PDB file of C-alpha atoms in Angstrom:
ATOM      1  CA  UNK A 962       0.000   0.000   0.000  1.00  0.00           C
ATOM      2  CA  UNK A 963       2.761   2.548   0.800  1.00  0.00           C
ATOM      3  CA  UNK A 964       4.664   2.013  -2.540  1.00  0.00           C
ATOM      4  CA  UNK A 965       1.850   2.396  -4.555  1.00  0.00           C
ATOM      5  CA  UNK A 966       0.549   5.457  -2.412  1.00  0.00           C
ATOM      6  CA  UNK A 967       4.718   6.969  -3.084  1.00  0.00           C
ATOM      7  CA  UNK A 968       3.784   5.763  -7.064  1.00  0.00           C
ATOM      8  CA  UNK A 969       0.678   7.946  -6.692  1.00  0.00           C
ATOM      9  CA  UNK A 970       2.521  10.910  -5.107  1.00  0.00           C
ATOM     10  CA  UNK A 971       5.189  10.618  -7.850  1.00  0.00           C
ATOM     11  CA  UNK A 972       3.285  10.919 -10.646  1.00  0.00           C
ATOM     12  CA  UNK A 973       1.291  13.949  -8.847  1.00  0.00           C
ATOM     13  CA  UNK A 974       4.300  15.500  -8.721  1.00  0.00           C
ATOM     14  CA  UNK A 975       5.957  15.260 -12.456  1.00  0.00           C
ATOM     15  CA  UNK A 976       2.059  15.926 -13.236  1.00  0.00           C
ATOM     16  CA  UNK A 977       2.050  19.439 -11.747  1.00  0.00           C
ATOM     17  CA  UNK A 978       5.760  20.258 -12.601  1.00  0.00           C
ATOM     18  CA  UNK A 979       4.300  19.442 -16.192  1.00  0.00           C
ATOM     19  CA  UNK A 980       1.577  21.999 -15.883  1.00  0.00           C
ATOM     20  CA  UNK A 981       3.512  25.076 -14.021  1.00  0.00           C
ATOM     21  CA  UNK A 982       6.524  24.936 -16.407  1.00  0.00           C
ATOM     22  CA  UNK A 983       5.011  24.251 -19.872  1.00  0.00           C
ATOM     23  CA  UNK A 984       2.013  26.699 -19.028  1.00  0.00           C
ATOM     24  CA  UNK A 985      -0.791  24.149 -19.119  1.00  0.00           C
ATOM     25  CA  UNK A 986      -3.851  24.825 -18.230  1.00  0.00           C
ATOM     26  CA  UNK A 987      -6.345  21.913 -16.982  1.00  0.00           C
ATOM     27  CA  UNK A 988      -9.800  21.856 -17.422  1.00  0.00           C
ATOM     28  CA  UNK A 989     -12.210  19.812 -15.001  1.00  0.00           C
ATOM     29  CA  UNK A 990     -15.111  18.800 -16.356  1.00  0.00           C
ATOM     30  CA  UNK A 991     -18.495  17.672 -15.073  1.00  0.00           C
ATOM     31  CA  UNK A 992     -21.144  15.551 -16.307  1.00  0.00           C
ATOM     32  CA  UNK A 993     -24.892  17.022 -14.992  1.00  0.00           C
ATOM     33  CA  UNK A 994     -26.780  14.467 -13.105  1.00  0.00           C
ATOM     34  CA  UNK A 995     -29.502  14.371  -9.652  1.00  0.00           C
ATOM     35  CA  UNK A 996     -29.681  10.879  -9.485  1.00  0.00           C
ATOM     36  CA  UNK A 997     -32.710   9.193  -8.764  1.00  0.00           C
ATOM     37  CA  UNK A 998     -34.582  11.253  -5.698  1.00  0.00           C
ATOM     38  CA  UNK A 999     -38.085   9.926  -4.315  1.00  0.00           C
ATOM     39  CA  UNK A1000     -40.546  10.701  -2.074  1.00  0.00           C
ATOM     40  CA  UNK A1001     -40.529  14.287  -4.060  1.00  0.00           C
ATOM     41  CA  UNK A1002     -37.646  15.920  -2.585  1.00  0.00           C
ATOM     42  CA  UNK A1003     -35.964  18.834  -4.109  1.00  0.00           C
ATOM     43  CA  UNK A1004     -32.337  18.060  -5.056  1.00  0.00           C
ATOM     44  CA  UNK A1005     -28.992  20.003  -3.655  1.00  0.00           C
ATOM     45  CA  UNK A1006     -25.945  19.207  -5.919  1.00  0.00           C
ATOM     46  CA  UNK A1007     -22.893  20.165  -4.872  1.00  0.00           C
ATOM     47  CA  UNK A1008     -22.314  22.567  -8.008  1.00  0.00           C
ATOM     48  CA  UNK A1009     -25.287  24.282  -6.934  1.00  0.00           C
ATOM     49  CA  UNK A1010     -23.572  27.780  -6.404  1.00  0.00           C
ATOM     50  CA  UNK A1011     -21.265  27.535  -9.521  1.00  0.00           C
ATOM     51  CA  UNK A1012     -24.745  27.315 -11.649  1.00  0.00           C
ATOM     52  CA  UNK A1013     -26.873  29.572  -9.805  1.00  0.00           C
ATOM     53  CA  UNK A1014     -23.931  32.054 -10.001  1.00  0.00           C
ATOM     54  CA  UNK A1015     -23.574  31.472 -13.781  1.00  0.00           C
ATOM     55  CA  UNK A1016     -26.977  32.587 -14.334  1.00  0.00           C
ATOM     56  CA  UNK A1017     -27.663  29.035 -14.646  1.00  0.00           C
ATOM     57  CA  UNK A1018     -30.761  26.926 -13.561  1.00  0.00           C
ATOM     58  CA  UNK A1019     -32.027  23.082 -12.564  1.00  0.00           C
ATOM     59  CA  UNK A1020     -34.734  23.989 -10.533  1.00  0.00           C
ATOM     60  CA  UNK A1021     -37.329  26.376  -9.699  1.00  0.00           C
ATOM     61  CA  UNK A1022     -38.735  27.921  -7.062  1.00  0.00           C
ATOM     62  CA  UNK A1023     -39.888  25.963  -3.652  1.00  0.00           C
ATOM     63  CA  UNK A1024     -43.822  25.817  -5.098  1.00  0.00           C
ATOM     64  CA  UNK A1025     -46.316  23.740  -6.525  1.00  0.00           C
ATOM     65  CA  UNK A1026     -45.277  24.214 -10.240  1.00  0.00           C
ATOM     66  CA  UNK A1027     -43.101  22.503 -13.015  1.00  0.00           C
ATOM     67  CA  UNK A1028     -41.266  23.417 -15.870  1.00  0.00           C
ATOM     68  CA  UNK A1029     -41.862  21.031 -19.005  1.00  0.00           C
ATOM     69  CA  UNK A1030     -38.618  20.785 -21.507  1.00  0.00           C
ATOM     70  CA  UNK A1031     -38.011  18.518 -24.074  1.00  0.00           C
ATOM     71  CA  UNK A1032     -34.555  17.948 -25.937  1.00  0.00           C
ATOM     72  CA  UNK A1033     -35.156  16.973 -29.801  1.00  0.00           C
ATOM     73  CA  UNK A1034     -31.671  15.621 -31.434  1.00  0.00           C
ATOM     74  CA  UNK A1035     -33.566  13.975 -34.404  1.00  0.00           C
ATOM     75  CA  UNK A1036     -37.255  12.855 -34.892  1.00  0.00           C
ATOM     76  CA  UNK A1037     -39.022   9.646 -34.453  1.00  0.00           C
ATOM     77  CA  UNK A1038     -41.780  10.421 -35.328  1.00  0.00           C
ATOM     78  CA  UNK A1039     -44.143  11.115 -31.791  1.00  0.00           C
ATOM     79  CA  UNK A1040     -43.310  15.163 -31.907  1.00  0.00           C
ATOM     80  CA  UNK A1041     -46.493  15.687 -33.235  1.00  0.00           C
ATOM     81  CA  UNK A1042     -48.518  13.943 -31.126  1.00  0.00           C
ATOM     82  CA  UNK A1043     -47.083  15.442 -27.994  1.00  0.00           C
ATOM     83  CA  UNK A1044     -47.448  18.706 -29.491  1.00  0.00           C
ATOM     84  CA  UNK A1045     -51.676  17.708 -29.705  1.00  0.00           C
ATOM     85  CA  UNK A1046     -51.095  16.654 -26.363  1.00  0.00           C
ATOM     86  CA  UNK A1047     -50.044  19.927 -24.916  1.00  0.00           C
ATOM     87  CA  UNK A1048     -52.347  21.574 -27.023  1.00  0.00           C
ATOM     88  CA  UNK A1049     -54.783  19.917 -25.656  1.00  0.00           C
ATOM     89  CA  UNK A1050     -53.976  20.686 -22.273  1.00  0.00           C
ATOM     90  CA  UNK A1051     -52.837  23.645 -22.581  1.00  0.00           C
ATOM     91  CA  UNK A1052     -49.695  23.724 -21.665  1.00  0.00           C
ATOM     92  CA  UNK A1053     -46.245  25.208 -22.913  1.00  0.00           C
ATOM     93  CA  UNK A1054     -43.247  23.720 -22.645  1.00  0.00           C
ATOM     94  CA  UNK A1055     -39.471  24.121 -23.754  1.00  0.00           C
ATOM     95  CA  UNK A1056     -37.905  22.458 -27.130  1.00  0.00           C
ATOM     96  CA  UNK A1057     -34.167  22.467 -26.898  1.00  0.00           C
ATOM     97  CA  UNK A1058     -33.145  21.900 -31.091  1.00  0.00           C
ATOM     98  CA  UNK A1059     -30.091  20.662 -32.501  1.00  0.00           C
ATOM     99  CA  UNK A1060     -28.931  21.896 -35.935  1.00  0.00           C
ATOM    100  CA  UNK A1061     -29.850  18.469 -37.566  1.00  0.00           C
ATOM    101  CA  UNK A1062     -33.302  18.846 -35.691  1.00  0.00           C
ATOM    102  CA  UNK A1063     -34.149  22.125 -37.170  1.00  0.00           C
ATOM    103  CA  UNK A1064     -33.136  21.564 -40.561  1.00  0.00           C
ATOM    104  CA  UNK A1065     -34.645  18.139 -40.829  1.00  0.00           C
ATOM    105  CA  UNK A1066     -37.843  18.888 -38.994  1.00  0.00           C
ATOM    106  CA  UNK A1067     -38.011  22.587 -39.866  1.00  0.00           C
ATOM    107  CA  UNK A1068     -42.198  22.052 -39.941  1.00  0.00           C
ATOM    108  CA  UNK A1069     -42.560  21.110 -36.363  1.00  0.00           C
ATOM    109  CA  UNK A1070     -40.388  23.466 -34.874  1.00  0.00           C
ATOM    110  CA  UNK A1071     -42.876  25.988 -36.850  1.00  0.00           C
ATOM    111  CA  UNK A1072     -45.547  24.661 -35.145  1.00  0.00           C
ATOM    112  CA  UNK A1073     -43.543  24.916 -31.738  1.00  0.00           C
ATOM    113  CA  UNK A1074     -43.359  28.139 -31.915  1.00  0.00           C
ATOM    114  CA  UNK A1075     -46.558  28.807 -33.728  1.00  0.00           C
ATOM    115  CA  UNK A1076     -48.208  26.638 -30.716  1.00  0.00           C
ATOM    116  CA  UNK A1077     -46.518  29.491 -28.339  1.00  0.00           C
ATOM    117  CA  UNK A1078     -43.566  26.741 -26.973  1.00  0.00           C
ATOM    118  CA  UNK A1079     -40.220  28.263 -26.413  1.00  0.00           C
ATOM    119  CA  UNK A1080     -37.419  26.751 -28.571  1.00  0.00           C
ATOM    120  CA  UNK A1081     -34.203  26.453 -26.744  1.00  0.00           C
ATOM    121  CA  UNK A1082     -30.694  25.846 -27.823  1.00  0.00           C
ATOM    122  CA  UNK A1083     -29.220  22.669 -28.201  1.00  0.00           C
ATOM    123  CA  UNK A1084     -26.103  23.827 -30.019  1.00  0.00           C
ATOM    124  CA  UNK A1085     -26.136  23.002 -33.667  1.00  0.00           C
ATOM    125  CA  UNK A1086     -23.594  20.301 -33.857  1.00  0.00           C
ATOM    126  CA  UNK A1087     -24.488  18.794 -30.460  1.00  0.00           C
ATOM    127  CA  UNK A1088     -20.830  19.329 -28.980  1.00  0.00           C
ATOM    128  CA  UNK A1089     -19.620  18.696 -25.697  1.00  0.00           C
ATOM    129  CA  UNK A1090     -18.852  22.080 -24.382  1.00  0.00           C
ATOM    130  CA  UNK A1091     -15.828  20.835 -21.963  1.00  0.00           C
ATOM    131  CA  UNK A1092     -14.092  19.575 -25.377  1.00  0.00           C
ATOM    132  CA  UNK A1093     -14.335  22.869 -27.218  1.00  0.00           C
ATOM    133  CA  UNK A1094     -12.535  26.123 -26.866  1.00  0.00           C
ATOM    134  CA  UNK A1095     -15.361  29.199 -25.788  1.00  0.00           C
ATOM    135  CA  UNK A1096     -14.942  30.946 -28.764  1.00  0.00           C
ATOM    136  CA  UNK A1097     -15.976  27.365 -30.591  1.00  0.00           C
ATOM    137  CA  UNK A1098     -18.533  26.493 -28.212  1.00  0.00           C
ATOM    138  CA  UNK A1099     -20.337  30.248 -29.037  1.00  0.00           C
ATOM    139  CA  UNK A1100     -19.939  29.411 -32.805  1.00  0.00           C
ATOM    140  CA  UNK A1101     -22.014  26.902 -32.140  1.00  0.00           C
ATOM    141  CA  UNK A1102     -24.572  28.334 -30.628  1.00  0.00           C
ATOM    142  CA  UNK A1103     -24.685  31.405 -33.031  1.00  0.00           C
ATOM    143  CA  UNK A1104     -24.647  28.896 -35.474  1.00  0.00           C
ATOM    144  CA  UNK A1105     -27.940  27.244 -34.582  1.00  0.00           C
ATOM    145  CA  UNK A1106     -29.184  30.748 -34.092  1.00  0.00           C
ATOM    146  CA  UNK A1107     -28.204  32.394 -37.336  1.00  0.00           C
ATOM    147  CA  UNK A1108     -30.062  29.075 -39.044  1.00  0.00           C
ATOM    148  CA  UNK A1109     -32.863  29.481 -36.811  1.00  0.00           C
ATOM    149  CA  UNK A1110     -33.493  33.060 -37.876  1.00  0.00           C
ATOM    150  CA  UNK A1111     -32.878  32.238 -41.708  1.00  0.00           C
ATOM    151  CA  UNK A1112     -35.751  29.749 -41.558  1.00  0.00           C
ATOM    152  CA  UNK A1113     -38.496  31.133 -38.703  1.00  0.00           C
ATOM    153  CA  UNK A1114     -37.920  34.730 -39.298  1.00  0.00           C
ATOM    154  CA  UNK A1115     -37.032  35.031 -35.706  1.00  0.00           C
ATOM    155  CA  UNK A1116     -34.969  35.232 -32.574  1.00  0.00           C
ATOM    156  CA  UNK A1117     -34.376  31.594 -30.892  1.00  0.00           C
ATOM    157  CA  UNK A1118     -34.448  31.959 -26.973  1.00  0.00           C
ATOM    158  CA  UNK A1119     -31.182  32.785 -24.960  1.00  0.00           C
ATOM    159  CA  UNK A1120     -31.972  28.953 -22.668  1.00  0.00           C
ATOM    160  CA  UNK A1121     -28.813  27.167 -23.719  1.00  0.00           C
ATOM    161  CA  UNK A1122     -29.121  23.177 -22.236  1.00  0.00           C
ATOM    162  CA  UNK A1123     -25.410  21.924 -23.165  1.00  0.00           C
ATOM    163  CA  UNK A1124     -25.571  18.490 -24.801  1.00  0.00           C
ATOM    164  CA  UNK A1125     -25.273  15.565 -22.551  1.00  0.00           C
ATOM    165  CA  UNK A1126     -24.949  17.941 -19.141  1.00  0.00           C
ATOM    166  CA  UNK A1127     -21.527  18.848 -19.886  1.00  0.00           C
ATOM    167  CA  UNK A1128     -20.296  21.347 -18.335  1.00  0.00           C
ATOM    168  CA  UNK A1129     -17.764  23.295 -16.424  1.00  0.00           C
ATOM    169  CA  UNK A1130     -16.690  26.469 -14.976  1.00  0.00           C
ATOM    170  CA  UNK A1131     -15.085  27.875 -17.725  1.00  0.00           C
ATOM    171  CA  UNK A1132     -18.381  27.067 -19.952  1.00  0.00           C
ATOM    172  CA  UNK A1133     -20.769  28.564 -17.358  1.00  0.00           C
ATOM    173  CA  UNK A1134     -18.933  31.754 -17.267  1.00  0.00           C
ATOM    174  CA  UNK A1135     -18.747  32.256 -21.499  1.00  0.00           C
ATOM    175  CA  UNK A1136     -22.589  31.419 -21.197  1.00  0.00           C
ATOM    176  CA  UNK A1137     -22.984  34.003 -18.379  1.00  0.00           C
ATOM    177  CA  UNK A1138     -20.856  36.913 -20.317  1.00  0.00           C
ATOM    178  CA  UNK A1139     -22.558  36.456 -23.147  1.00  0.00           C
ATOM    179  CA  UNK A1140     -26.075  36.754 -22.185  1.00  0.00           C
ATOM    180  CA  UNK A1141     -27.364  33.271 -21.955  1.00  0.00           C
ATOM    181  CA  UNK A1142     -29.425  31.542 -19.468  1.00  0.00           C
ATOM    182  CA  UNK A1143     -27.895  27.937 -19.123  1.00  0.00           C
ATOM    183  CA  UNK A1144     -31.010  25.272 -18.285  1.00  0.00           C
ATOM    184  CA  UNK A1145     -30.068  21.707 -16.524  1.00  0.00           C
ATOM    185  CA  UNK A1146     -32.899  19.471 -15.178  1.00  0.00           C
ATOM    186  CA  UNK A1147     -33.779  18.666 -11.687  1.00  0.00           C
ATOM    187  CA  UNK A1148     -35.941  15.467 -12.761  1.00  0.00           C
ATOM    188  CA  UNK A1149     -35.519  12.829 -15.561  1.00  0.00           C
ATOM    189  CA  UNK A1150     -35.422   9.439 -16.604  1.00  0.00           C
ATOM    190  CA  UNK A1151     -33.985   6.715 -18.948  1.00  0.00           C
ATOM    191  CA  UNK A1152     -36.094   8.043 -21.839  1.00  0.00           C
ATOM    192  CA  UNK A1153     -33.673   8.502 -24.604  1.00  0.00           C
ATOM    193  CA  UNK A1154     -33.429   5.117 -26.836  1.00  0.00           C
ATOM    194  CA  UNK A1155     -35.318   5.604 -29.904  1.00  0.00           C
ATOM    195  CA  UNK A1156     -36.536   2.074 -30.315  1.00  0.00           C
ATOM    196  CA  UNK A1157     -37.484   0.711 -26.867  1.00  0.00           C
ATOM    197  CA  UNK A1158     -40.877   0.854 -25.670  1.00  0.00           C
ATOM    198  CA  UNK A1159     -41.237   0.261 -21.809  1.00  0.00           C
ATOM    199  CA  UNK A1160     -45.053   0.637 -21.219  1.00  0.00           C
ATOM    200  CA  UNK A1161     -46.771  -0.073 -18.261  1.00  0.00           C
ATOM    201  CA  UNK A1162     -47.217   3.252 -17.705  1.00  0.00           C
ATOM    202  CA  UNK A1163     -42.863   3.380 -17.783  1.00  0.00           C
ATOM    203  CA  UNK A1164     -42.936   7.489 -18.783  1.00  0.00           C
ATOM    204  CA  UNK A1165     -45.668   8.299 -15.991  1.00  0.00           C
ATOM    205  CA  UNK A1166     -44.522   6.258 -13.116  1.00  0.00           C
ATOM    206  CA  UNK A1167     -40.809   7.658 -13.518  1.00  0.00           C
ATOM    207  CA  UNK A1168     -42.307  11.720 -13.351  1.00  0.00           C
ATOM    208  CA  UNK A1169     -44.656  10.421 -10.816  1.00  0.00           C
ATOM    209  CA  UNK A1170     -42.417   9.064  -7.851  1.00  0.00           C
ATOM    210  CA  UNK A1171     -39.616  11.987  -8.720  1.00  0.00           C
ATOM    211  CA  UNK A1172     -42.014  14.676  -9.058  1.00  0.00           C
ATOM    212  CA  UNK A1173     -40.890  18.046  -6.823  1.00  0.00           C
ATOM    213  CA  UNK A1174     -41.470  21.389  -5.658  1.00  0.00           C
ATOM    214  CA  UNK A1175     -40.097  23.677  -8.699  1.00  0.00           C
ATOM    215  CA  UNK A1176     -38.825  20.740 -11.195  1.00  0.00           C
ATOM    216  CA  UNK A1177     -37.932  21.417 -14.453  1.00  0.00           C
ATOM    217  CA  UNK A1178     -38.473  18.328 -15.797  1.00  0.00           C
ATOM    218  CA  UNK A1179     -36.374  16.615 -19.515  1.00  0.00           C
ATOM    219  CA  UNK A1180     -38.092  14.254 -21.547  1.00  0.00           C
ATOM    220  CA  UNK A1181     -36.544  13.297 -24.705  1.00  0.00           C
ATOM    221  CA  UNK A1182     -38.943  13.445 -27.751  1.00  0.00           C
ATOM    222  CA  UNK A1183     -37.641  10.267 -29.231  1.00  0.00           C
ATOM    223  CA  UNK A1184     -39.715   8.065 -26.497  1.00  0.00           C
ATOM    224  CA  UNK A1185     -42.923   6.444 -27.459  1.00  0.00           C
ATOM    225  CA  UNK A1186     -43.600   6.142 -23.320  1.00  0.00           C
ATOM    226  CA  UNK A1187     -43.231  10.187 -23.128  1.00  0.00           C
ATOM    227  CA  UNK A1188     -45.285  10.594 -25.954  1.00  0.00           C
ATOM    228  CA  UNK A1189     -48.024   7.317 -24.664  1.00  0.00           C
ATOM    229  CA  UNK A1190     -47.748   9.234 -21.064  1.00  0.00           C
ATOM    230  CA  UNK A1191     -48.066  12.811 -21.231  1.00  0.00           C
ATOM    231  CA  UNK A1192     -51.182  13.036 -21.069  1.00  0.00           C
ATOM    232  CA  UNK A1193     -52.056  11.314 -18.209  1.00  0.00           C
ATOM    233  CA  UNK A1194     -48.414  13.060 -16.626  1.00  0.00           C
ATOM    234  CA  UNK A1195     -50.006  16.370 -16.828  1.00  0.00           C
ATOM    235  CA  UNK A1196     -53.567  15.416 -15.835  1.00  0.00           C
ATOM    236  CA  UNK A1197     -52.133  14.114 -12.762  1.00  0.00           C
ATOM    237  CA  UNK A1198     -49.956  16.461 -12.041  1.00  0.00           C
ATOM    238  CA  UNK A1199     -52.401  19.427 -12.324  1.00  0.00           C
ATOM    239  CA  UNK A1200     -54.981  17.356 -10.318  1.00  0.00           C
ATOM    240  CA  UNK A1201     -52.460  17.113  -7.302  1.00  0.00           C
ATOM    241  CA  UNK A1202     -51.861  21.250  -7.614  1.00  0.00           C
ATOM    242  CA  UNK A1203     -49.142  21.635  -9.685  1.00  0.00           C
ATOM    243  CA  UNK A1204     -48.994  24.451 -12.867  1.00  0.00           C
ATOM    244  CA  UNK A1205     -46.838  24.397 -15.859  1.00  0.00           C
ATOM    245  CA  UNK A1206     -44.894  27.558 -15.829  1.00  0.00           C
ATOM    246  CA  UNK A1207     -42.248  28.860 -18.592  1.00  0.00           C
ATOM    247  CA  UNK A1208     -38.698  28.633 -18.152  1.00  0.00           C
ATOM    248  CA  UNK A1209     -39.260  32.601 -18.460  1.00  0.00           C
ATOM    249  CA  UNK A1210     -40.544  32.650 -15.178  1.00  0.00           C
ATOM    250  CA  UNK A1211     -37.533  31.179 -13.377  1.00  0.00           C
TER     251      UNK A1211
END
């Protein structure tokens, strides 16, 4: 044990030597997560500060509401049907579009925003943030905005969710300085595989037993349970006091 704690030391050392004589500068990142929480309490994280000081968000405010966000990488084909959904119950949520997204699906995100949703961004080439350089990470985002504009006519939202959760300080801060609002998640779920099908109520049970005070919930709109579920998600959750509320509201 105390050679391979020396080994450990060692290696520590000609690591930092490295860094303070070849002027290297090392970047930590972090991968978002709450894990799974139950009996409806609100999550802490440890990075909770370094967010909320970023202008950055994962939940809301201690209250009976919810914040509905979806992330759309590609379609499969159940976007419009949670868009009737919502429609039909009215309530708005978030879409957070990827480049591919919007090009490839260019109708439905008119009807998003035609349906009064807010479209967020996703970045356009759905990069990891902690393996770009800032000014590459903003070119991606004014990418995705610059498209969105040439198609819609408009101004995409300033809610930046960075793909996968990744994240770190450095990120945060560009985001901050440059007049975004960056938007993690204080409840989700396995939801993401485009061909697996749970059932058994799979989508509704998983909101159900995590649902909180303030949650800004992600669903993925690639799930056939999400899209199966909604509707009986939000009939239950405004039945046990709970209103949707925008993102804008935070």
């Amino acid at each position: 044990r105390g050679g391979s704690y020396m080994k450990k030391i060692f290696i520590f050392s000609i690591l930092a030597f490295f860094m303070i004589f070849t002027n290297v500068t090392v970047t930590f990142a972090t991968g978002f997560g709450v894990g799974k929480i139950n009996n409806h309490e609100r999550p802490i994280l440890p990075y909770k500060n370094e967010i909320e000081e970023n202008n950055g968000y994962y939940l809301g405010k201690d209250e009976k509401s919810v914040y509905l966000t979806f992330d759309c990488g590609y379609e499969n084909g159940y976007t419009s049907s949670i868009l009737d959904t919502l429609k039909e119950n009215d309530v708005k949520a978030t879409f957070f579009i990827t480049g591919h997204y919007l090009t490839s699906s260019t109708d439905l995100v008119r009807r998003m925003t035609d349906d009064g949703h807010i479209i967020g961004n996703h970045t356009y080439a759905h990069k990891h943030f902690t393996k770009e350089s800032s000014s590459d990470m903003l070119k991606d985002i004014s990418k995705l905005e610059e498209k969105y504009y040439d198609l819609m006519g408009s101004e995409i939202s300033h809610f930046v969710r960075p793909p996968a959760g990744e994240f770190n300080k450095e990120a945060l801060n560009t985001l901050k300085n440059n007049d975004y609002k960056t938007i993690f998640w204080s409840l989700a779920y396995v939801d993401w595989y485009k061909d697996k099908y749970n059932g058994n109520d799979y989508a509704y049970n998983e909101v159900l037993k995590r649902i909180h005070n303030g949650a800004i919930i992600l669903m993925h709109t690639v799930s056939k349970d999400n899209m199966m579920d909604l509707d009986k998600i939000i009939k239950k959750l405004k039945s046990d006091g709970y209103s949707f509320k925008s993102l804008y509201e935070l």
